[in-house]
Coordinates of C-alpha atoms in Angstrom, one line a residue:
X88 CA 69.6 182.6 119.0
X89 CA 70.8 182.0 115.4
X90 CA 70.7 178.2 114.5
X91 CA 70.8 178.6 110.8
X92 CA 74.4 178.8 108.6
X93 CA 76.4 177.1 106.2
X94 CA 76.7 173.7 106.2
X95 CA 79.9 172.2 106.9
X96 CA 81.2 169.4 108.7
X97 CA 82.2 169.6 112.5
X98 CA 84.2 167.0 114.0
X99 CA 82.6 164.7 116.9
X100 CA 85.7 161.8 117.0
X101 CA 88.0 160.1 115.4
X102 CA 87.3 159.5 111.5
X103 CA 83.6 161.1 112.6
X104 CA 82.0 164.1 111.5
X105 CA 78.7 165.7 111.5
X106 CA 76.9 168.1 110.0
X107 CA 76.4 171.8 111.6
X108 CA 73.1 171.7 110.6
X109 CA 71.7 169.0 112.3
X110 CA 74.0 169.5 115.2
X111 CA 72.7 173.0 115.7
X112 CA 69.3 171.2 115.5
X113 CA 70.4 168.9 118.3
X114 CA 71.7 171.7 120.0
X115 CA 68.2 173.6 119.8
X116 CA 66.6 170.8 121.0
X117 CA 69.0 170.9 124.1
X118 CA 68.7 174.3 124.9
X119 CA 65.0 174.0 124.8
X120 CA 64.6 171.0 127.4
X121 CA 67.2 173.4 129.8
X122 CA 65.1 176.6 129.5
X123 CA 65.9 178.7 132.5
X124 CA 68.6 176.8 133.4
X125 CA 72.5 177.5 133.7
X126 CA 72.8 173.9 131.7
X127 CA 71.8 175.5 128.9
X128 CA 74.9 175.7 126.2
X129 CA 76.2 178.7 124.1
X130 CA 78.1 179.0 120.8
X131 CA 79.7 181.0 118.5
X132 CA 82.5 180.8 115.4
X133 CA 85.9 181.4 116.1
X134 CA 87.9 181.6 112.5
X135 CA 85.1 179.5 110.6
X136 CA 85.0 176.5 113.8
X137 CA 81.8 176.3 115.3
X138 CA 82.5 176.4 119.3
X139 CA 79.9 175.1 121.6
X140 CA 80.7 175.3 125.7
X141 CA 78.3 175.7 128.8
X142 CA 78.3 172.9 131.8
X143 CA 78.4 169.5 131.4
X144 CA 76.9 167.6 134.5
X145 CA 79.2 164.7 134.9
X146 CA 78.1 161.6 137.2
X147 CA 80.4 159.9 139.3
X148 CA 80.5 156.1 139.1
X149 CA 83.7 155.1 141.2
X150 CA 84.3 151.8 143.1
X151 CA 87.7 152.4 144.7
X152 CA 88.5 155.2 146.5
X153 CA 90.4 158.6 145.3
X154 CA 92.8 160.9 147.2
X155 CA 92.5 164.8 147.2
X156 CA 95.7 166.9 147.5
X157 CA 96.6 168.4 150.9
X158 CA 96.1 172.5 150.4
X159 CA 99.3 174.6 152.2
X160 CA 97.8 176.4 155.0
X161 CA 100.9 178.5 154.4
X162 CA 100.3 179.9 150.9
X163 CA 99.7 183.3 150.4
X164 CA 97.4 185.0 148.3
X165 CA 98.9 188.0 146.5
X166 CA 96.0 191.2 147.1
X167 CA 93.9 192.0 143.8
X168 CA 94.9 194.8 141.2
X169 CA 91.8 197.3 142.9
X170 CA 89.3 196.5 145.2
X171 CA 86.7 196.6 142.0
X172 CA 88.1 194.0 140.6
X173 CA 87.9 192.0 143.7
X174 CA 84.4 192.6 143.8
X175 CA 83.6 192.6 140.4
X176 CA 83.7 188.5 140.5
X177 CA 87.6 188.4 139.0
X178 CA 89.7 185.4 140.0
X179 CA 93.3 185.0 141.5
X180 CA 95.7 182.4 139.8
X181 CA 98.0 180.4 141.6
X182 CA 100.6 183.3 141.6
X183 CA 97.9 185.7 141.7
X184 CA 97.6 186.7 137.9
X185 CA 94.1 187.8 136.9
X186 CA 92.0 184.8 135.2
X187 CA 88.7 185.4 133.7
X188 CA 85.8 183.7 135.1
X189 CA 85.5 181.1 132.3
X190 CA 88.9 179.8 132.7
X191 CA 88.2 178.4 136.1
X192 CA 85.8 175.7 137.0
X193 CA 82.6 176.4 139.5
X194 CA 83.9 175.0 142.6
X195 CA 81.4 173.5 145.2
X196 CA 82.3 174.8 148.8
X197 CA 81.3 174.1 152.0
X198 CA 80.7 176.2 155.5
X199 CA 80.9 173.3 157.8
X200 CA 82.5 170.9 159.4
X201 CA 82.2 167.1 157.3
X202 CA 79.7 164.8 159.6
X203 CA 80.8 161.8 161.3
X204 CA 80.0 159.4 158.2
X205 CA 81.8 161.3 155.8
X206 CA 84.8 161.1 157.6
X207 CA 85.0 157.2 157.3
X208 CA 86.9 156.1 154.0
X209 CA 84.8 154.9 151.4
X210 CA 81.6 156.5 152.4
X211 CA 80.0 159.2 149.8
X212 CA 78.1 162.2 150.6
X213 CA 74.3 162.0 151.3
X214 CA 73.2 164.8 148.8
X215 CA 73.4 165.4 145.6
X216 CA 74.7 168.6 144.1
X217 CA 71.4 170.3 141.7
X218 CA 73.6 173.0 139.5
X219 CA 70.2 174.6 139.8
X220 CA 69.9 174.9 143.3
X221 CA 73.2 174.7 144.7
X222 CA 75.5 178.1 144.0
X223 CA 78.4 177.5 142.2
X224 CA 81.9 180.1 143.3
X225 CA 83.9 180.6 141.1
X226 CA 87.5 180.0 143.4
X227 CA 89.7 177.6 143.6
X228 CA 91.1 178.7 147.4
X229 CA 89.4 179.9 150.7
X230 CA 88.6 183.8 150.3
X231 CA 89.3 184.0 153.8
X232 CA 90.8 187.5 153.0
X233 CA 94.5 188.7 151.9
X234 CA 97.1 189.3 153.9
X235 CA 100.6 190.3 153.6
X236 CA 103.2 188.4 153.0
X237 CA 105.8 187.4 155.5
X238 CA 102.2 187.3 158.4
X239 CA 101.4 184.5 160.1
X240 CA 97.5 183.3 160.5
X241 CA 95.9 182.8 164.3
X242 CA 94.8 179.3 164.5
X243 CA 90.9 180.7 163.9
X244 CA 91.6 181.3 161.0
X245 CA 93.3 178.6 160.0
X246 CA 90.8 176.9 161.4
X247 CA 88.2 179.4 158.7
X248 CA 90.6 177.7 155.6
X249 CA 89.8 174.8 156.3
X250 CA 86.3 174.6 156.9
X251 CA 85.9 176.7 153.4
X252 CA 87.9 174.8 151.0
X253 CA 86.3 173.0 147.9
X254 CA 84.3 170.2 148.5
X255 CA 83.3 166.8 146.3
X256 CA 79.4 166.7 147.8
X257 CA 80.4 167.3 151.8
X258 CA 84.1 165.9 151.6
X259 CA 87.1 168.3 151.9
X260 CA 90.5 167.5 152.6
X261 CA 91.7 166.5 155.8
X262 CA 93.4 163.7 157.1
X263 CA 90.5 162.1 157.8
X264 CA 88.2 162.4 154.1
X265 CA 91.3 162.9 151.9
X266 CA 90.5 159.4 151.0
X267 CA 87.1 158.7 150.2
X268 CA 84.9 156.8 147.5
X269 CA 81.8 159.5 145.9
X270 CA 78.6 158.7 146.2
X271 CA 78.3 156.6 143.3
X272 CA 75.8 158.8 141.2
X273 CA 76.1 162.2 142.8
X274 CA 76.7 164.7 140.0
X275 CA 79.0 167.6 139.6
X276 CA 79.4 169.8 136.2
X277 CA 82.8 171.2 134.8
X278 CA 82.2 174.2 132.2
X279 CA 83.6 173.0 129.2
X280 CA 83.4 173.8 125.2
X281 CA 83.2 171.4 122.2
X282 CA 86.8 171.1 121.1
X283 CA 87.6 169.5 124.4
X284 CA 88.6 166.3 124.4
X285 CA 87.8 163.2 126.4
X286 CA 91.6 163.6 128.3
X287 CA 91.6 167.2 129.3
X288 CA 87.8 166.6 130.1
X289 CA 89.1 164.6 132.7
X290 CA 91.8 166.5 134.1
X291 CA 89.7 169.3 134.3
X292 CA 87.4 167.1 136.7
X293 CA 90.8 166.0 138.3
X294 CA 92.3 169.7 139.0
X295 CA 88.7 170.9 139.9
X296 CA 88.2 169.1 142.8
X297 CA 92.7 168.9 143.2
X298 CA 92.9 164.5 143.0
X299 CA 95.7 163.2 143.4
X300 CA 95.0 160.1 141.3
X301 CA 96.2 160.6 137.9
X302 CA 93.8 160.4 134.9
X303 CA 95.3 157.6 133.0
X304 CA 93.0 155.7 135.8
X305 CA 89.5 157.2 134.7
X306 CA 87.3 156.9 131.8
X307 CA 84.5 158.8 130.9
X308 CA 81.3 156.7 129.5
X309 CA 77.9 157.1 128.3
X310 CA 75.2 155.1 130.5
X311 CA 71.7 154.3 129.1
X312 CA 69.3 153.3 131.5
X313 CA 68.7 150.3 129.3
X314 CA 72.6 149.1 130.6
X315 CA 74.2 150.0 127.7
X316 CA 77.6 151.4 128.4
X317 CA 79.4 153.3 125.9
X318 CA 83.2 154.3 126.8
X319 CA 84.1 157.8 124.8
X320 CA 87.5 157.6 123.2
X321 CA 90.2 160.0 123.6
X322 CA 89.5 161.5 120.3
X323 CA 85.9 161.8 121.2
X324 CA 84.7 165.4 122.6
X325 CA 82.2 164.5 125.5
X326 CA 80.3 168.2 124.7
X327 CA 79.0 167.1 121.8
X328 CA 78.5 163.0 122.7
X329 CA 76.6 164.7 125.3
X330 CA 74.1 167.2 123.0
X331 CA 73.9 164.1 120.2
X332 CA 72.9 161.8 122.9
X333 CA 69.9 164.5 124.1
X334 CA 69.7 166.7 126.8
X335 CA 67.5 164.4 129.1
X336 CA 69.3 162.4 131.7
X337 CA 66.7 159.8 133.0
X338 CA 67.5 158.3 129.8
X339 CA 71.5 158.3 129.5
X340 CA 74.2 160.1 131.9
X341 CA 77.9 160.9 131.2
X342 CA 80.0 158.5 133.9
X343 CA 83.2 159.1 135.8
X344 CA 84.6 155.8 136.4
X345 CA 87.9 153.4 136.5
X346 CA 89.1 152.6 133.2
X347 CA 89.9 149.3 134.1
X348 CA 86.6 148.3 135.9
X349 CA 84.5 148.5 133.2
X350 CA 83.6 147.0 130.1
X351 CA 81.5 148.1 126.9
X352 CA 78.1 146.8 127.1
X353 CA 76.7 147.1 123.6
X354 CA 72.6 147.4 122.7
X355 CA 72.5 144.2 121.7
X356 CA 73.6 143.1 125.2
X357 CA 71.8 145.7 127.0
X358 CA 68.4 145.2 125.9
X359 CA 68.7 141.7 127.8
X360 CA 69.8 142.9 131.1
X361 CA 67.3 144.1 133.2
X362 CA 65.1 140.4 132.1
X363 CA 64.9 138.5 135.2
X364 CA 67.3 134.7 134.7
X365 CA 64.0 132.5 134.3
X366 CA 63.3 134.5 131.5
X367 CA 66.6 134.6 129.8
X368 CA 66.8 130.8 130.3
X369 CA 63.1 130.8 128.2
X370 CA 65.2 132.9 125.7
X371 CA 68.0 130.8 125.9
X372 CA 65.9 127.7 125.3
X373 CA 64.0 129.6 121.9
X374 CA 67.2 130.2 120.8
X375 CA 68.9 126.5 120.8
X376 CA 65.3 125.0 119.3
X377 CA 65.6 127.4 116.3
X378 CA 69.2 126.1 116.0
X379 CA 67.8 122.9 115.9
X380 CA 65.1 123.4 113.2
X381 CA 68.1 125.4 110.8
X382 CA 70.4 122.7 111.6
X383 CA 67.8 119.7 110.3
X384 CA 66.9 121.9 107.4
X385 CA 70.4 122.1 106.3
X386 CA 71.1 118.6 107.0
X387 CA 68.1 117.8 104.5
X388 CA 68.9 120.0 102.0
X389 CA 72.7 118.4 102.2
X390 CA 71.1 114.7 101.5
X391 CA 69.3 116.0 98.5
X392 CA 71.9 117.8 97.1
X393 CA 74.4 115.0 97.3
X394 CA 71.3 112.4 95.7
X395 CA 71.2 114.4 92.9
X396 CA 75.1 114.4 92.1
X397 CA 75.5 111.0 93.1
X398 CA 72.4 110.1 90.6
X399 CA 74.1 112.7 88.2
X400 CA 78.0 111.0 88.7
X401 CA 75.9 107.5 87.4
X402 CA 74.6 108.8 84.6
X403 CA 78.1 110.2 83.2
X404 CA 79.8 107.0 84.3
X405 CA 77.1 104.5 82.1
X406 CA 77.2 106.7 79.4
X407 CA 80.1 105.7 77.6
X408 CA 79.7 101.6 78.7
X409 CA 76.3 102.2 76.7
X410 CA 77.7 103.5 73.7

């Protein structure tokens, strides 16, 4: 793969730019910690823009429940062009139009039933998706088969729709988990490319796994394990935050979570979190007795400078009475 070219400056934000140099560098560096892996990225040039896209794995950090969207068990799925295409991995739209395979995000499905504790509200799913060891399909409906329109479905398989739609980690709609809370920290990935930004990120998340809620309620950040919490922007493309950030995740992770839940934790404020109280009180304490100390200096140096003018304001004042 061809890091090298011109160097010119590619947008990462609002008012931000970086090299492609150094962000093919980064992007080396990425693709060599995901070797083997389908999290490794691509990129090419499209009209002299460098484009980046592969899967992002996004985390999800929610405290308050989300709804998914109630699938028609009465839609109908218009047959394929030819029965090659059908099997050559091509993808129905919703009026059955042709997509290709990188318009549509890997969808997570599942073959059985949800458990007992996933059906209660607010309770995640045990295990985490791997993109690595879980198979991605590339649908966004049950491929239970094509029929013709105007047919009705037995009740098997109606019942075979529902236990194959999409899936957020175990949870499928029904009127039992169509309101649920993620495991907070289970991971899914969206395939994305570089020019996408922080919004249609997040409504690709959102139309992936069919929410309800509507984005204006999410935000996408970057976590540190050091605590430090860094919210991307809407003019921000979470692609590259993610390859400038580095590829390993045990050290930050790209969050799904309320807007209005959380706050910005700078590094200045991070690097203190994870001390235990009795220490930051001994911080605390440091802190107010080098006040003190500056505070006495200044004082000091205040009562010498205002000797010295007073002396000085004497001297003019006996001059003339002298003379």
């Amino acid at each position: 793969m061809d890091y090298g070219g011109c160097e010119y400056l590619v947008p990462c934000g609002k008012d931000k730019y970086i090299s492609k140099n150094e962000l093919l560098l980064h992007l080396k560096t990425y693709n060599i910690y995901y070797e083997g892996q389908n999290l490794q990225l691509r990129h090419r040039e499209e009209e002299g823009e460098l484009i980046v896209e592969g899967l992002l794995n996004i985390s999800w950090g929610l405290r308050r429940p989300i709804r998914l969207q109630m699938q028609d068990d009465n839609q109908r799925i218009r047959p394929p062009p030819s029965s090659s295409s059908w099997h050559s991995g091509c993808n129905l739209g919703a009026h059955g139009s042709v997509l290709k395979p990188s318009t549509l995000p890997d969808i997570q499905v599942t073959d059985a039933e949800p458990t007992p504790n996933a059906e209660s509200p607010g309770n995640g799913a045990a295990t985490k998706s791997q993109p690595e060891e879980t198979p991605q399909l590339m649908r966004t409906r049950s491929d239970v088969g094509v029929r013709r329109r105007g047919s009705s479905r037995t009740p098997s398989e109606q019942c075979r729709i529902r236990r194959h739609r999409f899936s957020i980690n175990g949870h499928f709609y029904n009127h039992k988990t169509s309101v649920f809370t993620p495991a907070y920290g289970s991971v899914t990935n969206v395939r994305i490319n570089s020019t996408m930004t922080t919004p249609q990120v997040l409504k690709l998340l959102l139309n992936k796994f069919k929410i309800e809620n509507s984005a204006e309620e999410f935000a996408l950040y970057i976590v540190h394990t050091s605590g430090e919490k860094q919210k991307l922007r809407a003019s921000d493309y979470p692609l590259i935050a993610r390859i400038l950030q580095g590829p390993c995740e045990q050290v930050s992770k790209v969050f799904l979570m309320e807007k209005d839940q959380v706050e910005e934790v700078t590094y200045d404020v991070a690097q203190y979190i994870k001390f235990e109280m009795p220490v930051l009180r001994s911080f605390i304490q440091k802190l107010e007795e080098e006040e003190d100390r500056e505070v006495k200096k200044l004082m000091r140096k205040y009562s010498i400078l205002r000797l010295m003018i007073e002396q000085r304001l004497e001297e003019i004042s006996e001059g003339p009475t002298a003379m």
